[in-house]
Coordinates of N, CA, C and O in Angstrom, one line a residue:
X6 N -62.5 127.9 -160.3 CA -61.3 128.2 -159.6 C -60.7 126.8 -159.2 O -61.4 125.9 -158.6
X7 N -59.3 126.8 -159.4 CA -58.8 125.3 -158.7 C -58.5 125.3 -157.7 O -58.4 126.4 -157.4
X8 N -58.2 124.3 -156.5 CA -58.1 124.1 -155.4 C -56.8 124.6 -154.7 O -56.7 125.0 -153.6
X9 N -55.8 124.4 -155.8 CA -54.2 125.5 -155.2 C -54.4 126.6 -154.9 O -54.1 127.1 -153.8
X10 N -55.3 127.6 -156.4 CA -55.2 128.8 -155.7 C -56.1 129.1 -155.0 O -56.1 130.3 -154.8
X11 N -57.1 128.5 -154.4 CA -57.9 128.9 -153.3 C -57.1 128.1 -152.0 O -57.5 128.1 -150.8
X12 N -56.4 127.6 -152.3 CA -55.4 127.2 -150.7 C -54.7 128.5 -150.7 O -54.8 129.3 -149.8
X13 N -54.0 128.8 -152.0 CA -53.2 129.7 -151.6 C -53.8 131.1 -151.2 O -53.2 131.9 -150.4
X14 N -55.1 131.5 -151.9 CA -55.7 132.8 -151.6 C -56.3 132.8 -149.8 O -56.3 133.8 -149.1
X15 N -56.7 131.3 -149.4 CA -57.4 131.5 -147.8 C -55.8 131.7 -147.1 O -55.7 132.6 -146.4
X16 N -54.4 130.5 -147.4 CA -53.7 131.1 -146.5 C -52.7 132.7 -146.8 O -51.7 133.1 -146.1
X17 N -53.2 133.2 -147.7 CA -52.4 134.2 -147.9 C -53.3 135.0 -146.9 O -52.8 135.6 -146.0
X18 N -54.8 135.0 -147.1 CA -55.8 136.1 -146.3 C -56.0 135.9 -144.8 O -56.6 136.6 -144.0
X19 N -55.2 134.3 -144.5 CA -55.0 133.7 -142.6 C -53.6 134.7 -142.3 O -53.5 135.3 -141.2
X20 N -52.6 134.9 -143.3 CA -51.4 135.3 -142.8 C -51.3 137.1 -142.8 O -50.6 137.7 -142.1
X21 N -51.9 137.5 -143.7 CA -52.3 139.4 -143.4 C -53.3 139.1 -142.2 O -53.0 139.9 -141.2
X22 N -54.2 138.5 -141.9 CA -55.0 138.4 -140.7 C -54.0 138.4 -139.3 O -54.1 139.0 -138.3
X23 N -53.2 137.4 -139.6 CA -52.2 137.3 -138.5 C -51.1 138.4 -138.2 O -50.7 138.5 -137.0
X24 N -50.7 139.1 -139.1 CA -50.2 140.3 -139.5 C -50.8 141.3 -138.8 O -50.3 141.8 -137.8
X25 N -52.4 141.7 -139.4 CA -52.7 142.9 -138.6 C -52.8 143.2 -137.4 O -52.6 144.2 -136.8
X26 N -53.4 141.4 -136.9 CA -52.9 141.3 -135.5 C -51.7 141.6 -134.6 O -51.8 142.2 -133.5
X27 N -50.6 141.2 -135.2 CA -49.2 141.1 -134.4 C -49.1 143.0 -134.6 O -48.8 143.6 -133.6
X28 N -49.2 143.6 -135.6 CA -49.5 144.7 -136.0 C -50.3 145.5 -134.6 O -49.5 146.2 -133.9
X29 N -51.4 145.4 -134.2 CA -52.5 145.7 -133.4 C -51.7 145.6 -132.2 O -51.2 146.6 -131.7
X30 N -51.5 144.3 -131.6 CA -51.0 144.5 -130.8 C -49.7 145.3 -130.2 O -49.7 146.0 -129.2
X31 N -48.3 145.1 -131.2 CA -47.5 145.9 -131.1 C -47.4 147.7 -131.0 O -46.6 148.4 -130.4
X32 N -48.6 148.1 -131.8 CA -49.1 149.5 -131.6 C -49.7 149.7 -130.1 O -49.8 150.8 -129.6
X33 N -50.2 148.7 -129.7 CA -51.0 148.5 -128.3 C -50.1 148.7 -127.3 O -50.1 149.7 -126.4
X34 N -49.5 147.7 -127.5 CA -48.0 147.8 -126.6 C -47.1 149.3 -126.9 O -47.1 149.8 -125.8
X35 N -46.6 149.8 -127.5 CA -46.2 150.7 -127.8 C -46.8 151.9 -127.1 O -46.2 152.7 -126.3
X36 N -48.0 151.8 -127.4 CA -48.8 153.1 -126.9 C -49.2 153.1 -125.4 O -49.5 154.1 -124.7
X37 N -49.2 151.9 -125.0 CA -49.1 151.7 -123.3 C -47.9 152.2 -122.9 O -47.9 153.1 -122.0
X38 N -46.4 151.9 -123.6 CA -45.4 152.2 -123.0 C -45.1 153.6 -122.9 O -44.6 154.2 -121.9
X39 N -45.6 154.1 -124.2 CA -45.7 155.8 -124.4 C -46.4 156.4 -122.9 O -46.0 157.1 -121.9
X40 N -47.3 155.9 -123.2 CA -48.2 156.6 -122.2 C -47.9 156.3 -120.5 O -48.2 157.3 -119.8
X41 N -47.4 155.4 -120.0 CA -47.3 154.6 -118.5 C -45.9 155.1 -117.9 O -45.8 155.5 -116.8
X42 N -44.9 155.2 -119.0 CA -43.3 155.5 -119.0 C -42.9 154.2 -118.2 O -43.1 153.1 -118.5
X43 N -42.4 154.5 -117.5 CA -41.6 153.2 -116.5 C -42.3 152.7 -115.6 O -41.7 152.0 -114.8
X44 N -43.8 152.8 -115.3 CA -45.0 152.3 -114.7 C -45.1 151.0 -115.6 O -45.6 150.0 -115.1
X45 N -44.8 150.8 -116.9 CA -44.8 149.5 -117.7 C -43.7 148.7 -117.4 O -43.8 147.6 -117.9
X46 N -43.0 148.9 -117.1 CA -41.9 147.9 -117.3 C -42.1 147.4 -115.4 O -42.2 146.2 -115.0
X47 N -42.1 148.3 -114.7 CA -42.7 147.8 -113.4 C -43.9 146.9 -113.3 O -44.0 145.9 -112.6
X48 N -44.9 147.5 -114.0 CA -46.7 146.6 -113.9 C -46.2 145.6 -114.7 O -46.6 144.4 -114.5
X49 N -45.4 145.7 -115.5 CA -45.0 143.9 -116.1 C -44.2 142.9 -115.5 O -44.3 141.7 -115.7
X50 N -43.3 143.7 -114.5 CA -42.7 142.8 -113.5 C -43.5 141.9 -112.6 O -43.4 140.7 -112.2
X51 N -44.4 142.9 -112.4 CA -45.3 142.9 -111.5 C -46.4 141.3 -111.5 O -46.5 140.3 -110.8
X52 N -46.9 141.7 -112.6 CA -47.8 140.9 -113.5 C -47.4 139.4 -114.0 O -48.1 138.5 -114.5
X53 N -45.9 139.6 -113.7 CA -45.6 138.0 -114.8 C -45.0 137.9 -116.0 O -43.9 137.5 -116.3
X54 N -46.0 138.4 -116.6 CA -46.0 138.8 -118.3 C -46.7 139.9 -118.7 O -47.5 140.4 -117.8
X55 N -46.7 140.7 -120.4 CA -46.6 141.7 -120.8 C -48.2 142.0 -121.0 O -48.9 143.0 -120.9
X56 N -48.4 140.7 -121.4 CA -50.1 140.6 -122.0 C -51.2 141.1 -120.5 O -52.0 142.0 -120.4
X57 N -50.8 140.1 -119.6 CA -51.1 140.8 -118.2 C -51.2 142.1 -117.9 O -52.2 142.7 -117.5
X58 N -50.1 142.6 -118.1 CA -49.4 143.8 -117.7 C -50.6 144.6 -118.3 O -51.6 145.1 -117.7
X59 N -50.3 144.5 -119.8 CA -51.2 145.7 -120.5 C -53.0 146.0 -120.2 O -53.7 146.9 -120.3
X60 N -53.2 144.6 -119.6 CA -54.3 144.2 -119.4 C -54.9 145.6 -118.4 O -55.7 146.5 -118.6
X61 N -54.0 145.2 -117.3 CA -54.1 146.0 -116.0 C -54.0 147.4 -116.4 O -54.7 148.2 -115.9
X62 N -53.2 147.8 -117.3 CA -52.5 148.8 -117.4 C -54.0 149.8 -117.9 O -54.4 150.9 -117.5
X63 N -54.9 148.8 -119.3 CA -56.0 149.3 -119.9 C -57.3 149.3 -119.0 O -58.3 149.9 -119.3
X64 N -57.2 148.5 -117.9 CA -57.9 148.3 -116.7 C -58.4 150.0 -116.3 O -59.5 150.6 -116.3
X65 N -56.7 150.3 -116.1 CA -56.2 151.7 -115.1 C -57.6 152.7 -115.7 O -58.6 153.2 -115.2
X66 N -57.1 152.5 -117.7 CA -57.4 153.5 -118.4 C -58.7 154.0 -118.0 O -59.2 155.2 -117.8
X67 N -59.3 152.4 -117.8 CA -60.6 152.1 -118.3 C -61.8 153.2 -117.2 O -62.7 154.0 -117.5
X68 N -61.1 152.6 -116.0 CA -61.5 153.2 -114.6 C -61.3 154.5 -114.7 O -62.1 155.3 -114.2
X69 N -60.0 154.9 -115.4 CA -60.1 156.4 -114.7 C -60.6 157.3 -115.4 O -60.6 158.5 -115.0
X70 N -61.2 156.8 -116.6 CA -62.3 157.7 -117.6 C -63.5 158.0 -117.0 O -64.3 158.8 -117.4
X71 N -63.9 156.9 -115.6 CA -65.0 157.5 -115.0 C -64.9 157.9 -113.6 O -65.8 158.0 -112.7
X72 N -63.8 158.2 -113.6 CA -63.5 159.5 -112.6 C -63.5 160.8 -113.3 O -63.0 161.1 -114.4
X73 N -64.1 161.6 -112.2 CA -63.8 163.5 -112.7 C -63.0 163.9 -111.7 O -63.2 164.3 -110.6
X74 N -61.6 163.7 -112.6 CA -60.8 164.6 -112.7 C -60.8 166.0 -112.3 O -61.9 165.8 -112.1
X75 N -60.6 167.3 -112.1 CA -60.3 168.1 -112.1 C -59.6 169.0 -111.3 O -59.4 169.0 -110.1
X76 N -59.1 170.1 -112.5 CA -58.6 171.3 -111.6 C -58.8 171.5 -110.2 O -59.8 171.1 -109.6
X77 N -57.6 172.1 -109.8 CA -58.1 172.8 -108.3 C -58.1 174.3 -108.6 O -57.2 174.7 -109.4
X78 N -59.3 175.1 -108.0 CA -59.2 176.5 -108.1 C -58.1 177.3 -107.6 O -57.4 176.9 -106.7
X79 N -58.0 178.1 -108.2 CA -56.8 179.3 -107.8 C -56.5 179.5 -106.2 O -55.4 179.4 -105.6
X80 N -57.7 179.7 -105.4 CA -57.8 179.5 -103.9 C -57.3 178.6 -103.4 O -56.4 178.6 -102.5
X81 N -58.0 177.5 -104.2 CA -57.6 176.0 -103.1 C -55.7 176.4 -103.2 O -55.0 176.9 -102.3
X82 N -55.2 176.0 -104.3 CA -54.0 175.9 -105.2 C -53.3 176.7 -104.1 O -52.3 176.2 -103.7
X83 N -53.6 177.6 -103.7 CA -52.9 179.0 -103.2 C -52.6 178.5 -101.5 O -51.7 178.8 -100.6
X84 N -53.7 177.7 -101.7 CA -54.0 177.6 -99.5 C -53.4 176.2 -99.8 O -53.1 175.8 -98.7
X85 N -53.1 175.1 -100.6 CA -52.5 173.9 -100.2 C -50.8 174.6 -100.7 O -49.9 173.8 -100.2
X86 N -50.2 175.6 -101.3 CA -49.0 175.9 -101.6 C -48.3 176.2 -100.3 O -47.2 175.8 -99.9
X87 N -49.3 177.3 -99.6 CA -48.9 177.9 -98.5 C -49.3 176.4 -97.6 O -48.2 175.9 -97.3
X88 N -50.0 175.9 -97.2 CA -49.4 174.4 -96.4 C -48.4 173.8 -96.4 O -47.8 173.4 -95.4
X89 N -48.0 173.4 -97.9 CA -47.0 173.0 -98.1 C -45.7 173.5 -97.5 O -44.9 172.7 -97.1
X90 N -45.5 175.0 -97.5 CA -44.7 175.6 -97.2 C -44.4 175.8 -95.5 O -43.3 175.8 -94.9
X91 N -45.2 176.0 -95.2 CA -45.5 175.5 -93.7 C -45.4 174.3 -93.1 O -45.3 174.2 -91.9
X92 N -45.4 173.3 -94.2 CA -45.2 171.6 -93.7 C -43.3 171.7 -93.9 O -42.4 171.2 -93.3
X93 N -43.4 172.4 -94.9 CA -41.6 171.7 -95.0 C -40.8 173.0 -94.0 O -39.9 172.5 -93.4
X94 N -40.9 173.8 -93.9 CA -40.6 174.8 -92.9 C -40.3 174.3 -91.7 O -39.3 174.7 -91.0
X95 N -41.7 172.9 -91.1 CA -41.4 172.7 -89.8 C -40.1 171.1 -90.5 O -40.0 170.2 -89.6
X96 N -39.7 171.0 -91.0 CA -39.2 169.5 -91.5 C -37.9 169.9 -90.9 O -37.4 169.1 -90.1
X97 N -37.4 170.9 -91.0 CA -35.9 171.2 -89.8 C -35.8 170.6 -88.6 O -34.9 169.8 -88.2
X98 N -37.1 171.3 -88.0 CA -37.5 171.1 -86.7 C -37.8 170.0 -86.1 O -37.2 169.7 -85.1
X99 N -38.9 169.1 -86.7 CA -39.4 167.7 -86.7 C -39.8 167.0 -88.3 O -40.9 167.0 -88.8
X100 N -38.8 166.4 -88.7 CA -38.8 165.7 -89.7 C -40.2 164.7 -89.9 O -40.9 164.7 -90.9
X101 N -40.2 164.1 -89.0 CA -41.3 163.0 -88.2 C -43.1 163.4 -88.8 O -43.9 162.9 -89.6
X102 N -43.0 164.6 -88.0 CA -44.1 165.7 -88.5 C -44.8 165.9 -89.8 O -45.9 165.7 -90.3
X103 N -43.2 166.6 -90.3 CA -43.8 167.1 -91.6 C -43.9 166.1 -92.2 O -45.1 166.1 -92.4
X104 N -43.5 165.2 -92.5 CA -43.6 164.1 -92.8 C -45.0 163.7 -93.0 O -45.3 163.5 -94.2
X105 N -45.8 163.6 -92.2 CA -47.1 163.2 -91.6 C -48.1 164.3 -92.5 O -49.1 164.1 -93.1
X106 N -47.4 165.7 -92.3 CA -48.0 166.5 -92.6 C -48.3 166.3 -94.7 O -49.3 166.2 -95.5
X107 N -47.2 166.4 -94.9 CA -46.6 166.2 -96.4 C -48.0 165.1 -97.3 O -48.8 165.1 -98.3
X108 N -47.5 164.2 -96.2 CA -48.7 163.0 -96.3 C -50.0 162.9 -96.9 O -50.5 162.3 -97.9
X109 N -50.7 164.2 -95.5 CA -52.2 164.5 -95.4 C -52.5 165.4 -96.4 O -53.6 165.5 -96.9
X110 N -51.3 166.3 -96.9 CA -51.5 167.3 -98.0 C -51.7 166.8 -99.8 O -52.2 167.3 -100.8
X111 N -51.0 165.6 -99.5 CA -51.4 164.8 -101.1 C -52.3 164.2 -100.9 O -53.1 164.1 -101.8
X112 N -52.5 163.5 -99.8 CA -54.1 163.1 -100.0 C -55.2 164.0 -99.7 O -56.2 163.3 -99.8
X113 N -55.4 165.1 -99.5 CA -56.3 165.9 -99.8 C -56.4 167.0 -100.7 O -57.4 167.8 -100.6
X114 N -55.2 167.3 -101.9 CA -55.3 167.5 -102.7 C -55.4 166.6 -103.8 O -55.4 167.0 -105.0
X115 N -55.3 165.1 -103.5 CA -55.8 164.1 -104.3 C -57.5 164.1 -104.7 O -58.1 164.4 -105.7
X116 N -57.7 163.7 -103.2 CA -59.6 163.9 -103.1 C -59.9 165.3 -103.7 O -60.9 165.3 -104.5
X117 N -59.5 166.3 -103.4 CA -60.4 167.5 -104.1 C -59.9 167.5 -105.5 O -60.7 168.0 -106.3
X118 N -58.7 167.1 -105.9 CA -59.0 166.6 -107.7 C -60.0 166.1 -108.1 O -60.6 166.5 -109.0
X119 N -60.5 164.7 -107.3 CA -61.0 163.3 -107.7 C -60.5 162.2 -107.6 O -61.2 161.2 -107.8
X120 N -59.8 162.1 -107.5 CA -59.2 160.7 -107.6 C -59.7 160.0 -106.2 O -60.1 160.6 -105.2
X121 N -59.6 158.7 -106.4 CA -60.1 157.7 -105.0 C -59.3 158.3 -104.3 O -58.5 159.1 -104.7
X122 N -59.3 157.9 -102.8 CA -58.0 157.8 -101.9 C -58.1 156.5 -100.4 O -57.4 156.3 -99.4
X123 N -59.3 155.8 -100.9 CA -59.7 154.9 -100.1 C -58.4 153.6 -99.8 O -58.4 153.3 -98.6
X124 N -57.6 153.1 -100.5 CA -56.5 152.5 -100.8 C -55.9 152.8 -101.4 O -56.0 153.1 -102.6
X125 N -54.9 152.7 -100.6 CA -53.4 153.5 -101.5 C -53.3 152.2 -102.8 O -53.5 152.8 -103.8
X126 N -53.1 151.6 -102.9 CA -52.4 150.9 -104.2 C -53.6 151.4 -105.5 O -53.3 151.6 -106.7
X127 N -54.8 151.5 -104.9 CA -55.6 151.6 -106.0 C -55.6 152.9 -106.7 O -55.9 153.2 -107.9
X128 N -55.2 154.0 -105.4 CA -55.0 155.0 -105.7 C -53.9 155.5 -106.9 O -54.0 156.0 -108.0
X129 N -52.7 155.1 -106.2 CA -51.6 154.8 -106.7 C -52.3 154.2 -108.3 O -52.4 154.8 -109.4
X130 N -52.4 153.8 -108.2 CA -52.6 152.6 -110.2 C -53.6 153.9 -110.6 O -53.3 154.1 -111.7
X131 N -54.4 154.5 -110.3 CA -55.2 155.7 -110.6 C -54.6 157.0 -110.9 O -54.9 157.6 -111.9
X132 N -53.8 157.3 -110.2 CA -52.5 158.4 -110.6 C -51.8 158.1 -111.2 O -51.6 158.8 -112.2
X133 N -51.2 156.8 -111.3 CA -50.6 156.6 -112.7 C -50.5 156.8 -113.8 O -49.4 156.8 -114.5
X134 N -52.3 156.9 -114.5 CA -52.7 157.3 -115.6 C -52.4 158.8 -116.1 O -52.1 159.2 -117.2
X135 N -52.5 159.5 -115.1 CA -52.0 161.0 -114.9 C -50.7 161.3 -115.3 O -50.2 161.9 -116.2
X136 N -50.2 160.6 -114.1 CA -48.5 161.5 -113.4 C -48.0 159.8 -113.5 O -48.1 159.1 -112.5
X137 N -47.5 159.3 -114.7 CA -47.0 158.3 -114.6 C -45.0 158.4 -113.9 O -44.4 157.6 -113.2
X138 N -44.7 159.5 -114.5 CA -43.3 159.8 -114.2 C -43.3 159.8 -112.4 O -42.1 159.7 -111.9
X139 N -44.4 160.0 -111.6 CA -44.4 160.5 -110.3 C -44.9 159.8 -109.2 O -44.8 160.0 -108.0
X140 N -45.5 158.5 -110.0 CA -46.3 157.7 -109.5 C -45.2 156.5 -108.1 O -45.4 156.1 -107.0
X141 N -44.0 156.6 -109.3 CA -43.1 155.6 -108.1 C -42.5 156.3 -107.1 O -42.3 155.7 -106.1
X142 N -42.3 157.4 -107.2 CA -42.0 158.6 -106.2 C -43.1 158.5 -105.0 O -42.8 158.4 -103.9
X143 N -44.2 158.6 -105.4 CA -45.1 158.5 -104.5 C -45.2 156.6 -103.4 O -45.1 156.3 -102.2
X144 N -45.5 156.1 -104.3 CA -44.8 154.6 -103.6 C -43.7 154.5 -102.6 O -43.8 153.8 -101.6
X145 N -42.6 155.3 -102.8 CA -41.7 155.2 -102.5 C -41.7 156.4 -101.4 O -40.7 156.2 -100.7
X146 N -42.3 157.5 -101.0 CA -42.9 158.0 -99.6 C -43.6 157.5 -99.0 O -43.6 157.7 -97.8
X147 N -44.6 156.6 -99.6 CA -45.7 155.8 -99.0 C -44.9 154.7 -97.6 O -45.2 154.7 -96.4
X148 N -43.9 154.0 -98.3 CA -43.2 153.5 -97.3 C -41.8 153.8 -96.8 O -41.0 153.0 -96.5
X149 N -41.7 155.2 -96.7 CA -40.7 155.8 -95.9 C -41.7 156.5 -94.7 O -41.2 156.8 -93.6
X150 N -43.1 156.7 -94.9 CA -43.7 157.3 -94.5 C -44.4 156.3 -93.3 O -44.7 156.6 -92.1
X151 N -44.6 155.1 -93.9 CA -45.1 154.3 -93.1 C -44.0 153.4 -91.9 O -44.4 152.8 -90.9
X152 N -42.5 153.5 -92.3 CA -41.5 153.1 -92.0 C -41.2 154.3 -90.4 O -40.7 154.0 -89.3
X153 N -41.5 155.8 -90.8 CA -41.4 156.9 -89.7 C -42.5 156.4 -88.6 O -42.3 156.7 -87.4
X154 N -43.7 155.7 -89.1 CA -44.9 156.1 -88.3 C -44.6 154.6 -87.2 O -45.2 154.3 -86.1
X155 N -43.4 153.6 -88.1 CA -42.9 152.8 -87.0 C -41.9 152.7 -86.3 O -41.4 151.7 -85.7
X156 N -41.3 154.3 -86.3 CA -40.2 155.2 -85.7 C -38.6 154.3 -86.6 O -37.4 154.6 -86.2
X157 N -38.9 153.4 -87.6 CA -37.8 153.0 -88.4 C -36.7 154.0 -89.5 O -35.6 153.8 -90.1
X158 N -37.7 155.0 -89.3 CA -36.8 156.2 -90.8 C -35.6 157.1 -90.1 O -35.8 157.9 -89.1
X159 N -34.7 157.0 -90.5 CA -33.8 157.8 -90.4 C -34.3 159.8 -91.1 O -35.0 160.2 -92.0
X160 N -33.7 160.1 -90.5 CA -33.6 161.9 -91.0 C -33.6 161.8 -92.5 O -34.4 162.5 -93.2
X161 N -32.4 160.8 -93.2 CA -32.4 160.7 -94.6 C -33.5 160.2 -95.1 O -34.0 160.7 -96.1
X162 N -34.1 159.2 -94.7 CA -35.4 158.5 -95.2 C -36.2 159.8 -95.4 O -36.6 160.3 -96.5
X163 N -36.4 160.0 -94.4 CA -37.5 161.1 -94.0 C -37.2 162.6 -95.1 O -38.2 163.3 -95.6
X164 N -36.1 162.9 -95.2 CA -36.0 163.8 -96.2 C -36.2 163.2 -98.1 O -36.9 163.8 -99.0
X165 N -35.5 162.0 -98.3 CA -36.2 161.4 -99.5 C -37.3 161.2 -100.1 O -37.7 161.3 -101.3
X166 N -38.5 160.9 -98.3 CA -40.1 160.9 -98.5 C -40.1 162.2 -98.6 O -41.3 162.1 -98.9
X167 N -39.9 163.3 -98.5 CA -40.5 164.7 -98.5 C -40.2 165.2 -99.8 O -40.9 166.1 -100.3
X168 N -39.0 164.6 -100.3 CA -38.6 165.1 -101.9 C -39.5 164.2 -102.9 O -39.7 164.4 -104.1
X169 N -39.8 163.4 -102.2 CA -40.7 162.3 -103.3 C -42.0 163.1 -103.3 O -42.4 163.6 -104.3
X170 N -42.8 163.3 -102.2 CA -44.1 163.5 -101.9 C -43.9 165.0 -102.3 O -45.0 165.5 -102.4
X171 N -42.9 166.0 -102.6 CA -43.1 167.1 -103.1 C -43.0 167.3 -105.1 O -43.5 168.2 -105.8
X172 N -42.4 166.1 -105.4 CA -42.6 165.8 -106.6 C -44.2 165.5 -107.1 O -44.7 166.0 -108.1
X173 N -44.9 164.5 -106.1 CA -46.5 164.8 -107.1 C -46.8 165.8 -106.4 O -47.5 166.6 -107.1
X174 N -46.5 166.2 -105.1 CA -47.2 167.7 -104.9 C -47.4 168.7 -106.2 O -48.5 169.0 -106.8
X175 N -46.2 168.9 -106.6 CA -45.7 170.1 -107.8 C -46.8 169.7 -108.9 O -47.6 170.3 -109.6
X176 N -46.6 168.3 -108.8 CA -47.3 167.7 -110.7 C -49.5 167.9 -110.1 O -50.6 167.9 -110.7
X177 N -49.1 167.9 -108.9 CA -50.8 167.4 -109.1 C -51.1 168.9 -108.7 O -52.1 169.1 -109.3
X178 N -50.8 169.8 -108.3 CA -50.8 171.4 -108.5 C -50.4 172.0 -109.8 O -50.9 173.0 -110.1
X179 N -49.9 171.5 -110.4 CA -49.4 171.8 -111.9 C -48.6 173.0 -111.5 O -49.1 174.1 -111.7
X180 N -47.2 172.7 -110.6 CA -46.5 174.1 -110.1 C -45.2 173.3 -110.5 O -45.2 172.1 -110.5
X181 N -44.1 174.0 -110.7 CA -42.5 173.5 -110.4 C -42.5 172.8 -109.0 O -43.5 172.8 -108.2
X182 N -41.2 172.3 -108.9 CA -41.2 172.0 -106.8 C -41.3 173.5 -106.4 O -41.9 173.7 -105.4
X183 N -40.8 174.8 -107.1 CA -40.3 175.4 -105.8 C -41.6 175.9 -105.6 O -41.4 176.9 -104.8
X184 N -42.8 175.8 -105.9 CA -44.3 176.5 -106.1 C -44.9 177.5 -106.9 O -45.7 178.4 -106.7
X185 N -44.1 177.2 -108.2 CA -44.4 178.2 -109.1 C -45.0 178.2 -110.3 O -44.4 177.5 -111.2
X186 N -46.2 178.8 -110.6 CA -47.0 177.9 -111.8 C -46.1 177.4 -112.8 O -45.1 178.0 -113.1
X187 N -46.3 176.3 -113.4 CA -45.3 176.1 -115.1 C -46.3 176.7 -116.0 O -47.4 177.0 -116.2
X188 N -44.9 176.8 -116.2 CA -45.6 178.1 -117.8 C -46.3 177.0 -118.9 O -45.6 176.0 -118.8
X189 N -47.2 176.9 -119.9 CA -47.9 176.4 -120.4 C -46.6 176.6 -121.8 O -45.7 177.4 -122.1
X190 N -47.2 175.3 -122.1 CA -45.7 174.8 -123.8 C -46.3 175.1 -125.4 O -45.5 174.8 -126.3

């Protein structure tokens, strides 16, 4: 064999190598975005850069395959619905409250899923994997909620955190907002 075409056969077999790569990763990328929704484009902000980003993002994956997940029983489901409904009931009355209340109801229907609840951000990046669409919703009661408990929230704050925090309510119940199972697709 002469020496041209074994130049040309190693860099033809360096440049499909480089290929399947850029290949690999762009499917990588892709399928994080699929999957994260607008949790990617935030964890990349976040992060710096994208490579970062995904990093963290497969981190999330990685972790949350050894958590057990699960259902809540029909009972539980039934007795955090009716809390709920009793937390926003009193939200007329004392916004402040339910508020507080709203709070304690996602984090304990968090923990009897599984999920951590020891720190909120870790928590948060753990639901993500789940309820990516719900995840910034919940962020975003976290400090309306924390902003009330430093008497800073307005009535409006305080009603935005309850529409947020009733959005993962719904998703981590697998109910509509108004508490009604969703119908299976």
């Amino acid at each position: 064999m002469n020496t041209g075409l074994l130049i040309v056969i190693i860099v033809a077999v360096v440049i499909i190598a480089l290929l399947a790569v850029v290949i690999a990763r762009r499917r990588r990328s892709e399928g994080l975005q699929t999957r994260f929704g607008s949790e990617y484009p935030r964890t990349v902000a976040r992060a710096g850069d994208r490579r970062a980003a995904e990093s963290q993002l497969a981190e999330r994956e990685q972790r949350h395959r050894q958590l057990d997940i699960v259902e809540l029983e029909p009972a539980a489901q039934a007795r955090y619905l009716e809390a709920w409904r009793a937390a926003q009931g009193r939200f007329v009355d004392d916004p402040a409250t339910a508020i507080r209340e709203a709070d304690a109801l996602v984090t304990k229907v968090l923990r009897d899923r599984g999920y951590p609840v020891e720190d909120f951000e870790q928590q948060a990046d753990d639901i993500s994997v789940d309820h990516p669409d719900v995840v910034e919703n919940y962020r975003a009661a976290q400090v309306l909620a924390l902003a009330n408990d430093q008497g800073l929230a307005s009535t409006e704050d305080l009603r935005q955190a309850f529409v947020h925090y009733r959005s993962l309510f719904a998703e981590l119940l697998g109910t509509q907002q108004d508490g009604h199972r969703e119908e299976a697709q």
